């Protein structure tokens, strides 16, 4: 890719910018050509979309701060109501060109006030008609705010009659944003995902200085070989690379292999990475636990993730209750007679059953059942005679419910306990 | 090394340069070369400035196309208000980007230049996006008429009283009759949703009752706007509608393209302007450019999209590339019309692609009925057990994480909001891609394993 070149900005700054944004040169040059010179007008609104960690936020921030363009950067998840959002924009605007941190408190409830205060604040800054950029990150949250916020921001240049460009960054495509009565269409730009070559290049950049770049590049290769099919998110891969590198270096540190023994190193690291996929990747255990495990050299089988704690020993009646609840959830009601009574007849298959034979109940999920059906099934499956004292059973049931084995579906209209329905 | 000239600078430095040029004959050729490069840098900058303002900043200096009849109608209407003191109301209706605001701004500017118009035509510009209820609208009217001091802290019983007071206040001063007021309501269809439509009722009421010459002009994109008005509001409205329908054909569209891309006659560097305009003429006759314009014209007729395309092409103009070419326009068109969902699918991991293919098969077998994660996982397992050689059998939580990523990207949407009742695996969902999009995306997917591709193309269900 040729160097970024633009007449309005000094080439030293552009060179520095290029070094900060590897593999994103074409997007940056496109943005530069759209922005034009400082005083020129640009699109009133630009919508940039792309996958997570494809560099949208990072590139925008780096571009605007390196070239020192007047800008306001707001995250819509952090400022999730319209009032917070508008006030934050005005506060940041106050310190836009002056660079000082003195900001006076701003009170802005509605868009009407915002437009007025925006024009006032802009007039008080010495910007000489330079384009002001308002960047809204995680713009999909704008859809959750009031209905006029998104269309107003798309037209902000027209509403305020000033040189301002609004840039929206999001993962979601534009078609899911468009309001039903239409709006001012922004210029949509796509930040492509990184290819495997790009990922390798970027990940190999932060190699620790004590090892050579080739050694680290081989490690990244192995890591990508295991994880690339599952996940292409740069942040996740970087996290995994940082966590597992010490294990990879172990044979070299212990002197068993040197840096070029790729086969030995691979044999050492591969089961470790597979285990990482089941635990750290899924956030079953925290990264500090993982690192401690690596240091102590424990068996990977000893790892107890979060889901391991769901296996436990239950008392006698609770176990039967659980089994009864499982049966009640997955068996349709008409089969109860056949399974649980001593003298039953045969069930004839109706048309309905023949049509829906193939969709197994396990695919459709558990169905709700009333409490007395649960108790009836329980009585029939427990071998010895059970004293049907409601006291005991309600206590045991509540224990199970509290442990979230039976999520509770309460009917609010009918407060009688018999009408409570459960699912497994 | 001279610093590059600032774009907003006047022509003075250039003339100074001209003055300095004659004495140095030996270095004249070198300097002249530098001059031509620098001058064309300033030139290019001027070109960019003019064209960007034309395409991005919608000011009244823009031209109107295909609106002669509507223009004269509106001008006549407003002249009657300002010169003869008649009250009127009108609605300008047209799809988004058809030029309603541009038309109004043009007419207002022409009106202000007329001598017959008494200078005190008061304008109040309201916008449905900003004034979201009647109280805010009333405050805005007060502010724009600059009557805040007059109103002070008065409390009014009703909206009508307040408005009447404002209009009466305009009458004061040494005028025997009040000056005409023009109310412009942008996004008129949003005012219709206010409580009781009281602002609209009062404005139209005043425009009927001949005390103060008031004209109300509404701009809206909804064709069914009259059905949204309440009966009492509708009866006070004059039912005068001006329609803007983008009613030009392709020949006129090409003419508009030429006019919009050409430099104006007042451009300082005449030689360059001539070169530029000849190039534009050339482009408008070029077949590839015509194809690009035809494609855009068939998609949408409004000039806003044309401006977007032209802006993209103009942004590629630099000193090394001073004239736009057909390739620039083609590139701009390609950028503009890329399928966003296909782009997103391009960046998914192989596991996520497999889940999408599993959902596609489920849709085909069950005729588009909603599915849940358990069914998708089942389908995926069938593929792994029977056909896959390159895919490793991932554990269920890993597959769940990939599925949740698809949910986050909104490629898969749950039918109802996830609540605490249902478990996540059994929540019913539907896929927001259709199978042709998926197949096209798979064609361009990088490094797609062949067994995955074959599985996608197979139409038999594996039950």
mmCIF file of N, CA and C in Angstrom, chain A residues 220-335:
data_model
loop_
_atom_site.group_PDB
_atom_site.id
_atom_site.type_symbol
_atom_site.label_atom_id
_atom_site.label_comp_id
_atom_site.label_asym_id
_atom_site.label_seq_id
_atom_site.Cartn_x
_atom_site.Cartn_y
_atom_site.Cartn_z
ATOM 1 N N UNK A 220 2.439 -18.051 17.157
ATOM 2 C CA UNK A 220 1.163 -17.476 16.700
ATOM 3 C C UNK A 220 0.535 -18.377 15.651
ATOM 4 N N UNK A 221 1.392 -18.949 14.809
ATOM 5 C CA UNK A 221 0.904 -19.865 13.786
ATOM 6 C C UNK A 221 0.153 -21.034 14.404
ATOM 7 N N UNK A 222 0.771 -21.618 15.443
ATOM 8 C CA UNK A 222 0.130 -22.763 16.106
ATOM 9 C C UNK A 222 -1.182 -22.340 16.756
ATOM 10 N N UNK A 223 -1.131 -21.184 17.411
ATOM 11 C CA UNK A 223 -2.340 -20.695 18.095
ATOM 12 C C UNK A 223 -3.476 -20.496 17.094
ATOM 13 N N UNK A 224 -3.137 -19.879 15.963
ATOM 14 C CA UNK A 224 -4.178 -19.627 14.961
ATOM 15 C C UNK A 224 -4.684 -20.943 14.397
ATOM 16 N N UNK A 225 -3.781 -21.914 14.253
ATOM 17 C CA UNK A 225 -4.219 -23.205 13.742
ATOM 18 C C UNK A 225 -5.287 -23.841 14.613
ATOM 19 N N UNK A 226 -5.161 -23.651 15.918
ATOM 20 C CA UNK A 226 -6.158 -24.246 16.811
ATOM 21 C C UNK A 226 -7.419 -23.390 16.880
ATOM 22 N N UNK A 227 -7.259 -22.063 16.970
ATOM 23 C CA UNK A 227 -8.404 -21.217 17.279
ATOM 24 C C UNK A 227 -9.048 -20.548 16.081
ATOM 25 N N UNK A 228 -8.409 -20.551 14.922
ATOM 26 C CA UNK A 228 -8.949 -19.725 13.841
ATOM 27 C C UNK A 228 -10.315 -20.207 13.369
ATOM 28 N N UNK A 229 -10.546 -21.531 13.454
ATOM 29 C CA UNK A 229 -11.834 -22.017 12.961
ATOM 30 C C UNK A 229 -12.977 -21.554 13.829
ATOM 31 N N UNK A 230 -12.652 -21.269 15.078
ATOM 32 C CA UNK A 230 -13.727 -20.986 16.028
ATOM 33 C C UNK A 230 -13.952 -19.489 16.171
ATOM 34 N N UNK A 231 -12.873 -18.751 16.159
ATOM 35 C CA UNK A 231 -12.994 -17.362 16.573
ATOM 36 C C UNK A 231 -12.004 -16.532 15.788
ATOM 37 N N UNK A 232 -12.463 -15.391 15.257
ATOM 38 C CA UNK A 232 -11.529 -14.538 14.521
ATOM 39 C C UNK A 232 -11.359 -13.193 15.197
ATOM 40 N N UNK A 233 -11.837 -13.108 16.417
ATOM 41 C CA UNK A 233 -11.848 -11.836 17.128
ATOM 42 C C UNK A 233 -10.426 -11.527 17.590
ATOM 43 N N UNK A 234 -9.905 -10.395 17.181
ATOM 44 C CA UNK A 234 -8.510 -10.070 17.481
ATOM 45 C C UNK A 234 -8.257 -9.962 18.976
ATOM 46 N N UNK A 235 -9.226 -9.386 19.701
ATOM 47 C CA UNK A 235 -9.018 -9.207 21.138
ATOM 48 C C UNK A 235 -8.909 -10.544 21.851
ATOM 49 N N UNK A 236 -9.804 -11.479 21.488
ATOM 50 C CA UNK A 236 -9.763 -12.782 22.138
ATOM 51 C C UNK A 236 -8.452 -13.482 21.834
ATOM 52 N N UNK A 237 -8.031 -13.417 20.563
ATOM 53 C CA UNK A 237 -6.812 -14.121 20.186
ATOM 54 C C UNK A 237 -5.612 -13.514 20.887
ATOM 55 N N UNK A 238 -5.640 -12.205 21.042
ATOM 56 C CA UNK A 238 -4.501 -11.564 21.726
ATOM 57 C C UNK A 238 -4.443 -11.994 23.177
ATOM 58 N N UNK A 239 -5.608 -12.072 23.796
ATOM 59 C CA UNK A 239 -5.707 -12.510 25.191
ATOM 60 C C UNK A 239 -5.151 -13.922 25.332
ATOM 61 N N UNK A 240 -5.589 -14.823 24.424
ATOM 62 C CA UNK A 240 -5.117 -16.203 24.499
ATOM 63 C C UNK A 240 -3.626 -16.291 24.238
ATOM 64 N N UNK A 241 -3.144 -15.487 23.297
ATOM 65 C CA UNK A 241 -1.707 -15.513 22.988
ATOM 66 C C UNK A 241 -0.896 -15.108 24.211
ATOM 67 N N UNK A 242 -1.366 -14.073 24.893
ATOM 68 C CA UNK A 242 -0.606 -13.598 26.055
ATOM 69 C C UNK A 242 -0.614 -14.621 27.168
ATOM 70 N N UNK A 243 -1.753 -15.311 27.357
ATOM 71 C CA UNK A 243 -1.854 -16.243 28.478
ATOM 72 C C UNK A 243 -1.006 -17.483 28.286
ATOM 73 N N UNK A 244 -0.946 -17.964 27.041
ATOM 74 C CA UNK A 244 -0.348 -19.286 26.851
ATOM 75 C C UNK A 244 1.113 -19.268 26.456
ATOM 76 N N UNK A 245 1.674 -18.074 26.304
ATOM 77 C CA UNK A 245 3.038 -18.022 25.785
ATOM 78 C C UNK A 245 4.043 -18.624 26.762
ATOM 79 N N UNK A 246 3.804 -18.434 28.064
ATOM 80 C CA UNK A 246 4.793 -18.941 29.021
ATOM 81 C C UNK A 246 4.843 -20.463 28.975
ATOM 82 N N UNK A 247 3.704 -21.099 28.756
ATOM 83 C CA UNK A 247 3.694 -22.554 28.655
ATOM 84 C C UNK A 247 4.456 -23.016 27.421
ATOM 85 N N UNK A 248 4.304 -22.229 26.348
ATOM 86 C CA UNK A 248 4.994 -22.580 25.110
ATOM 87 C C UNK A 248 6.507 -22.519 25.299
ATOM 88 N N UNK A 249 6.936 -21.537 26.082
ATOM 89 C CA UNK A 249 8.384 -21.354 26.249
ATOM 90 C C UNK A 249 8.996 -22.326 27.225
ATOM 91 N N UNK A 250 8.153 -23.037 27.972
ATOM 92 C CA UNK A 250 8.674 -23.923 29.029
ATOM 93 C C UNK A 250 9.768 -24.869 28.570
ATOM 94 N N UNK A 251 9.594 -25.625 27.489
ATOM 95 C CA UNK A 251 10.661 -26.553 27.075
ATOM 96 C C UNK A 251 11.973 -25.809 26.808
ATOM 97 N N UNK A 252 11.873 -24.628 26.250
ATOM 98 C CA UNK A 252 13.097 -23.877 25.952
ATOM 99 C C UNK A 252 13.745 -23.419 27.251
ATOM 100 N N UNK A 253 12.905 -22.972 28.176
ATOM 101 C CA UNK A 253 13.438 -22.498 29.467
ATOM 102 C C UNK A 253 14.086 -23.640 30.235
ATOM 103 N N UNK A 254 13.407 -24.811 30.194
ATOM 104 C CA UNK A 254 13.943 -25.956 30.933
ATOM 105 C C UNK A 254 15.122 -26.588 30.219
ATOM 106 N N UNK A 255 15.375 -26.155 29.022
ATOM 107 C CA UNK A 255 16.533 -26.673 28.296
ATOM 108 C C UNK A 255 16.253 -27.945 27.533
ATOM 109 N N UNK A 256 14.975 -28.370 27.459
ATOM 110 C CA UNK A 256 14.712 -29.639 26.772
ATOM 111 C C UNK A 256 14.732 -29.486 25.270
ATOM 112 N N UNK A 257 14.442 -28.293 24.828
ATOM 113 C CA UNK A 257 14.432 -28.088 23.375
ATOM 114 C C UNK A 257 14.951 -26.700 23.096
ATOM 115 N N UNK A 258 15.432 -26.487 21.895
ATOM 116 C CA UNK A 258 15.823 -25.119 21.568
ATOM 117 C C UNK A 258 14.733 -24.506 20.695
ATOM 118 N N UNK A 259 14.976 -23.270 20.295
ATOM 119 C CA UNK A 259 13.895 -22.513 19.669
ATOM 120 C C UNK A 259 13.416 -23.121 18.366
ATOM 121 N N UNK A 260 14.212 -23.940 17.742
ATOM 122 C CA UNK A 260 13.829 -24.424 16.411
ATOM 123 C C UNK A 260 13.134 -25.769 16.430
ATOM 124 N N UNK A 261 13.038 -26.389 17.616
ATOM 125 C CA UNK A 261 12.417 -27.724 17.672
ATOM 126 C C UNK A 261 10.918 -27.617 17.619
ATOM 127 N N UNK A 262 10.389 -27.329 16.444
ATOM 128 C CA UNK A 262 8.963 -27.020 16.368
ATOM 129 C C UNK A 262 8.109 -28.209 16.771
ATOM 130 N N UNK A 263 8.548 -29.420 16.439
ATOM 131 C CA UNK A 263 7.699 -30.573 16.722
ATOM 132 C C UNK A 263 7.503 -30.774 18.224
ATOM 133 N N UNK A 264 8.614 -30.661 18.968
ATOM 134 C CA UNK A 264 8.518 -30.835 20.421
ATOM 135 C C UNK A 264 7.658 -29.757 21.039
ATOM 136 N N UNK A 265 7.882 -28.539 20.574
ATOM 137 C CA UNK A 265 7.126 -27.423 21.133
ATOM 138 C C UNK A 265 5.638 -27.605 20.853
ATOM 139 N N UNK A 266 5.357 -28.089 19.638
ATOM 140 C CA UNK A 266 3.954 -28.276 19.277
ATOM 141 C C UNK A 266 3.310 -29.356 20.127
ATOM 142 N N UNK A 267 4.028 -30.449 20.336
ATOM 143 C CA UNK A 267 3.473 -31.516 21.158
ATOM 144 C C UNK A 267 3.201 -31.042 22.576
ATOM 145 N N UNK A 268 4.043 -30.147 23.048
ATOM 146 C CA UNK A 268 3.872 -29.642 24.403
ATOM 147 C C UNK A 268 2.657 -28.743 24.527
ATOM 148 N N UNK A 269 2.487 -27.889 23.525
ATOM 149 C CA UNK A 269 1.487 -26.835 23.688
ATOM 150 C C UNK A 269 0.089 -27.258 23.235
ATOM 151 N N UNK A 270 0.033 -28.244 22.310
ATOM 152 C CA UNK A 270 -1.272 -28.483 21.689
ATOM 153 C C UNK A 270 -2.375 -28.941 22.643
ATOM 154 N N UNK A 271 -2.135 -29.936 23.544
ATOM 155 C CA UNK A 271 -3.228 -30.283 24.459
ATOM 156 C C UNK A 271 -3.589 -29.126 25.383
ATOM 157 N N UNK A 272 -2.571 -28.346 25.706
ATOM 158 C CA UNK A 272 -2.810 -27.183 26.563
ATOM 159 C C UNK A 272 -3.773 -26.202 25.913
ATOM 160 N N UNK A 273 -3.583 -25.969 24.617
ATOM 161 C CA UNK A 273 -4.464 -25.035 23.909
ATOM 162 C C UNK A 273 -5.871 -25.597 23.798
ATOM 163 N N UNK A 274 -5.956 -26.912 23.608
ATOM 164 C CA UNK A 274 -7.286 -27.513 23.506
ATOM 165 C C UNK A 274 -8.035 -27.342 24.819
ATOM 166 N N UNK A 275 -7.289 -27.501 25.924
ATOM 167 C CA UNK A 275 -7.921 -27.310 27.217
ATOM 168 C C UNK A 275 -8.314 -25.857 27.407
ATOM 169 N N UNK A 276 -7.478 -24.957 26.875
ATOM 170 C CA UNK A 276 -7.797 -23.527 27.007
ATOM 171 C C UNK A 276 -9.099 -23.210 26.310
ATOM 172 N N UNK A 277 -9.351 -23.890 25.195
ATOM 173 C CA UNK A 277 -10.583 -23.621 24.473
ATOM 174 C C UNK A 277 -11.800 -23.952 25.313
ATOM 175 N N UNK A 278 -11.677 -24.995 26.145
ATOM 176 C CA UNK A 278 -12.842 -25.362 26.930
ATOM 177 C C UNK A 278 -13.006 -24.531 28.179
ATOM 178 N N UNK A 279 -11.951 -23.842 28.589
ATOM 179 C CA UNK A 279 -12.058 -23.154 29.862
ATOM 180 C C UNK A 279 -11.875 -21.650 29.731
ATOM 181 N N UNK A 280 -10.666 -21.214 29.447
ATOM 182 C CA UNK A 280 -10.431 -19.771 29.437
ATOM 183 C C UNK A 280 -11.210 -19.090 28.320
ATOM 184 N N UNK A 281 -11.279 -19.714 27.150
ATOM 185 C CA UNK A 281 -11.996 -19.121 26.029
ATOM 186 C C UNK A 281 -13.457 -18.921 26.378
ATOM 187 N N UNK A 282 -14.014 -19.877 27.137
ATOM 188 C CA UNK A 282 -15.423 -19.763 27.497
ATOM 189 C C UNK A 282 -15.607 -18.988 28.784
ATOM 190 N N UNK A 283 -14.518 -18.464 29.335
ATOM 191 C CA UNK A 283 -14.561 -17.746 30.605
ATOM 192 C C UNK A 283 -15.129 -18.615 31.727
ATOM 193 N N UNK A 284 -14.866 -19.913 31.658
ATOM 194 C CA UNK A 284 -15.265 -20.783 32.753
ATOM 195 C C UNK A 284 -14.381 -20.551 33.954
ATOM 196 N N UNK A 285 -13.092 -20.336 33.695
ATOM 197 C CA UNK A 285 -12.212 -19.955 34.796
ATOM 198 C C UNK A 285 -11.552 -18.641 34.405
ATOM 199 N N UNK A 286 -11.109 -17.914 35.397
ATOM 200 C CA UNK A 286 -10.550 -16.601 35.098
ATOM 201 C C UNK A 286 -9.115 -16.769 34.620
ATOM 202 N N UNK A 287 -8.593 -15.722 34.016
ATOM 203 C CA UNK A 287 -7.244 -15.830 33.466
ATOM 204 C C UNK A 287 -6.198 -15.943 34.566
ATOM 205 N N UNK A 288 -6.485 -15.384 35.759
ATOM 206 C CA UNK A 288 -5.492 -15.515 36.833
ATOM 207 C C UNK A 288 -5.437 -16.955 37.325
ATOM 208 N N UNK A 289 -6.590 -17.634 37.358
ATOM 209 C CA UNK A 289 -6.593 -19.043 37.753
ATOM 210 C C UNK A 289 -5.791 -19.864 36.746
ATOM 211 N N UNK A 290 -5.978 -19.535 35.486
ATOM 212 C CA UNK A 290 -5.280 -20.261 34.426
ATOM 213 C C UNK A 290 -3.776 -20.096 34.571
ATOM 214 N N UNK A 291 -3.373 -18.866 34.826
ATOM 215 C CA UNK A 291 -1.938 -18.622 34.962
ATOM 216 C C UNK A 291 -1.373 -19.346 36.173
ATOM 217 N N UNK A 292 -2.145 -19.368 37.248
ATOM 218 C CA UNK A 292 -1.682 -20.072 38.447
ATOM 219 C C UNK A 292 -1.525 -21.555 38.150
ATOM 220 N N UNK A 293 -2.457 -22.090 37.402
ATOM 221 C CA UNK A 293 -2.400 -23.501 37.042
ATOM 222 C C UNK A 293 -1.157 -23.809 36.226
ATOM 223 N N UNK A 294 -0.848 -22.892 35.313
ATOM 224 C CA UNK A 294 0.324 -23.114 34.482
ATOM 225 C C UNK A 294 1.586 -23.110 35.325
ATOM 226 N N UNK A 295 1.618 -22.164 36.250
ATOM 227 C CA UNK A 295 2.830 -22.048 37.070
ATOM 228 C C UNK A 295 3.004 -23.266 37.944
ATOM 229 N N UNK A 296 1.891 -23.707 38.569
ATOM 230 C CA UNK A 296 2.000 -24.862 39.466
ATOM 231 C C UNK A 296 2.192 -26.145 38.709
ATOM 232 N N UNK A 297 2.008 -26.115 37.419
ATOM 233 C CA UNK A 297 2.212 -27.314 36.611
ATOM 234 C C UNK A 297 1.193 -28.382 36.911
ATOM 235 N N UNK A 298 -0.026 -27.990 37.314
ATOM 236 C CA UNK A 298 -1.041 -28.984 37.655
ATOM 237 C C UNK A 298 -1.571 -29.702 36.431
ATOM 238 N N UNK A 299 -2.202 -30.836 36.666
ATOM 239 C CA UNK A 299 -2.829 -31.593 35.606
ATOM 240 C C UNK A 299 -4.004 -30.793 35.041
ATOM 241 N N UNK A 300 -4.132 -30.687 33.746
ATOM 242 C CA UNK A 300 -5.280 -29.960 33.204
ATOM 243 C C UNK A 300 -6.599 -30.570 33.619
ATOM 244 N N UNK A 301 -6.563 -31.877 33.939
ATOM 245 C CA UNK A 301 -7.819 -32.507 34.334
ATOM 246 C C UNK A 301 -8.336 -32.030 35.675
ATOM 247 N N UNK A 302 -7.435 -31.425 36.439
ATOM 248 C CA UNK A 302 -7.881 -30.974 37.761
ATOM 249 C C UNK A 302 -8.679 -29.698 37.695
ATOM 250 N N UNK A 303 -8.709 -29.088 36.536
ATOM 251 C CA UNK A 303 -9.398 -27.811 36.409
ATOM 252 C C UNK A 303 -10.861 -27.956 36.716
ATOM 253 N N UNK A 304 -11.336 -27.094 37.608
ATOM 254 C CA UNK A 304 -12.767 -27.127 37.854
ATOM 255 C C UNK A 304 -13.341 -25.807 37.388
ATOM 256 N N UNK A 305 -13.987 -25.881 36.251
ATOM 257 C CA UNK A 305 -14.593 -24.660 35.739
ATOM 258 C C UNK A 305 -15.899 -24.378 36.459
ATOM 259 N N UNK A 306 -16.576 -23.341 36.015
ATOM 260 C CA UNK A 306 -17.831 -22.958 36.652
ATOM 261 C C UNK A 306 -18.875 -24.050 36.500
ATOM 262 N N UNK A 307 -18.881 -24.699 35.317
ATOM 263 C CA UNK A 307 -19.927 -25.699 35.113
ATOM 264 C C UNK A 307 -19.662 -26.957 35.905
ATOM 265 N N UNK A 308 -18.410 -27.141 36.379
ATOM 266 C CA UNK A 308 -18.137 -28.341 37.166
ATOM 267 C C UNK A 308 -18.899 -28.308 38.470
ATOM 268 N N UNK A 309 -19.182 -27.102 38.930
ATOM 269 C CA UNK A 309 -19.859 -27.000 40.221
ATOM 270 C C UNK A 309 -21.327 -27.344 40.142
ATOM 271 N N UNK A 310 -21.829 -27.605 38.944
ATOM 272 C CA UNK A 310 -23.247 -27.965 38.894
ATOM 273 C C UNK A 310 -23.474 -29.433 39.202
ATOM 274 N N UNK A 311 -22.389 -30.213 39.269
ATOM 275 C CA UNK A 311 -22.596 -31.612 39.650
ATOM 276 C C UNK A 311 -22.521 -31.717 41.155
ATOM 277 N N UNK A 312 -23.552 -32.241 41.802
ATOM 278 C CA UNK A 312 -23.506 -32.372 43.257
ATOM 279 C C UNK A 312 -24.363 -33.547 43.685
ATOM 280 N N UNK A 313 -24.160 -33.951 44.903
ATOM 281 C CA UNK A 313 -24.932 -35.045 45.478
ATOM 282 C C UNK A 313 -26.177 -34.487 46.129
ATOM 283 N N UNK A 314 -27.341 -35.062 45.770
ATOM 284 C CA UNK A 314 -28.583 -34.601 46.384
ATOM 285 C C UNK A 314 -29.111 -35.644 47.344
ATOM 286 N N UNK A 315 -29.904 -35.227 48.326
ATOM 287 C CA UNK A 315 -30.544 -36.218 49.198
ATOM 288 C C UNK A 315 -31.559 -37.064 48.432
ATOM 289 N N UNK A 316 -32.042 -38.157 49.068
ATOM 290 C CA UNK A 316 -32.826 -39.215 48.432
ATOM 291 C C UNK A 316 -34.066 -38.696 47.740
ATOM 292 N N UNK A 317 -34.918 -38.001 48.526
ATOM 293 C CA UNK A 317 -36.172 -37.549 47.927
ATOM 294 C C UNK A 317 -35.963 -36.478 46.859
ATOM 295 N N UNK A 318 -34.930 -35.647 47.065
ATOM 296 C CA UNK A 318 -34.665 -34.611 46.065
ATOM 297 C C UNK A 318 -34.319 -35.222 44.718
ATOM 298 N N UNK A 319 -33.560 -36.334 44.781
ATOM 299 C CA UNK A 319 -33.190 -36.983 43.518
ATOM 300 C C UNK A 319 -34.428 -37.466 42.793
ATOM 301 N N UNK A 320 -35.326 -38.090 43.551
ATOM 302 C CA UNK A 320 -36.537 -38.594 42.904
ATOM 303 C C UNK A 320 -37.410 -37.474 42.399
ATOM 304 N N UNK A 321 -37.433 -36.387 43.151
ATOM 305 C CA UNK A 321 -38.198 -35.218 42.709
ATOM 306 C C UNK A 321 -37.659 -34.697 41.379
ATOM 307 N N UNK A 322 -36.329 -34.679 41.295
ATOM 308 C CA UNK A 322 -35.706 -34.171 40.076
ATOM 309 C C UNK A 322 -36.054 -35.060 38.886
ATOM 310 N N UNK A 323 -36.002 -36.382 39.133
ATOM 311 C CA UNK A 323 -36.330 -37.315 38.055
ATOM 312 C C UNK A 323 -37.790 -37.159 37.661
ATOM 313 N N UNK A 324 -38.657 -37.017 38.671
ATOM 314 C CA UNK A 324 -40.087 -36.854 38.382
ATOM 315 C C UNK A 324 -40.318 -35.576 37.592
ATOM 316 N N UNK A 325 -39.606 -34.518 37.934
ATOM 317 C CA UNK A 325 -39.773 -33.260 37.213
ATOM 318 C C UNK A 325 -39.316 -33.398 35.771
ATOM 319 N N UNK A 326 -38.205 -34.118 35.580
ATOM 320 C CA UNK A 326 -37.707 -34.343 34.223
ATOM 321 C C UNK A 326 -38.731 -35.102 33.391
ATOM 322 N N UNK A 327 -39.314 -36.152 34.002
ATOM 323 C CA UNK A 327 -40.313 -36.923 33.263
ATOM 324 C C UNK A 327 -41.532 -36.082 32.951
ATOM 325 N N UNK A 328 -41.933 -35.264 33.912
ATOM 326 C CA UNK A 328 -43.120 -34.446 33.696
ATOM 327 C C UNK A 328 -42.880 -33.413 32.601
ATOM 328 N N UNK A 329 -41.630 -32.911 32.494
ATOM 329 C CA UNK A 329 -41.362 -31.896 31.479
ATOM 330 C C UNK A 329 -41.384 -32.467 30.093
ATOM 331 N N UNK A 330 -40.824 -33.653 29.938
ATOM 332 C CA UNK A 330 -40.603 -34.120 28.577
ATOM 333 C C UNK A 330 -41.626 -35.118 28.079
ATOM 334 N N UNK A 331 -42.404 -35.723 28.975
ATOM 335 C CA UNK A 331 -43.433 -36.630 28.467
ATOM 336 C C UNK A 331 -44.721 -35.890 28.271
ATOM 337 N N UNK A 332 -45.404 -36.104 27.161
ATOM 338 C CA UNK A 332 -46.719 -35.465 27.015
ATOM 339 C C UNK A 332 -47.711 -36.088 27.991
ATOM 340 N N UNK A 333 -48.750 -35.337 28.301
ATOM 341 C CA UNK A 333 -49.650 -35.721 29.392
ATOM 342 C C UNK A 333 -50.363 -37.035 29.117
ATOM 343 N N UNK A 334 -50.709 -37.275 27.848
ATOM 344 C CA UNK A 334 -51.526 -38.462 27.590
ATOM 345 C C UNK A 334 -50.751 -39.758 27.770
ATOM 346 N N UNK A 335 -49.409 -39.698 27.822
ATOM 347 C CA UNK A 335 -48.652 -40.931 28.005
ATOM 348 C C UNK A 335 -48.507 -41.307 29.470
#
